[in-house]
Amino acid sequence: MFQSPYEAIGGEQVITKLVDAFYERVAKHPDLSPIFPKDLTETARKQKQFLTQYLGGPPLYTAEHGHPMLRARHLPFPITPTRAKAWLACMHEAMDEIGLNGPVRDELYQRLILTAQHMINTPEDER
Ligand code: HEM
């Protein structure tokens, strides 16, 4: 039958590598690190669960945390257009680092652009 994007990307192993490479960058990014916890272990664990289900794999995030309601969960953090761009840049670089290429990369990245834009909750000059 048809493969899910989760299978096409390479499943748990690739999601783990991608998320780890991503948060290494987030931790060092001057626009992002101030709003994230110092210890990103738990954040990364949740992001792996989320991206698994976002890509059509097992619904790990919902099983443990309930409905994602991502925009609501991001409201405590001032997410400006600059921070959304920075988030996407870290993801782009993480994809490059792990050698994720091809249609599944492009599809995922295009979807993430829309999701990241949806998370913006603060105008540029109010951070
Ligand atoms: C959590 C920032 C976009 C998925 C968080 C947290 C911050 C954050 C500060 C809290 C971390 C923690 O306390 O552990 C941002 C910024 C974004 C962004 C600045 C820029 C637009 C996204 C996108 C996704 C996403 C596009 C989905 C692909 C998540 C998930 C969590 C999270 C799943 C964990 C929620 C939970 O606590 O259960 N994000 N985020 N974020 N973010 Fe984002």
PDB file of C-alpha atoms in Angstrom, residues 23 37 95:
ATOM      1  CA  TYR A  23      17.756  21.609  18.942  1.00  0.00           C
ATOM      2  CA  PRO A  37      14.505  25.950  28.500  1.00  0.00           C
ATOM      3  CA  MET A  95      17.952  18.808   7.308  1.00  0.00           C
TER       4      MET A  95
END
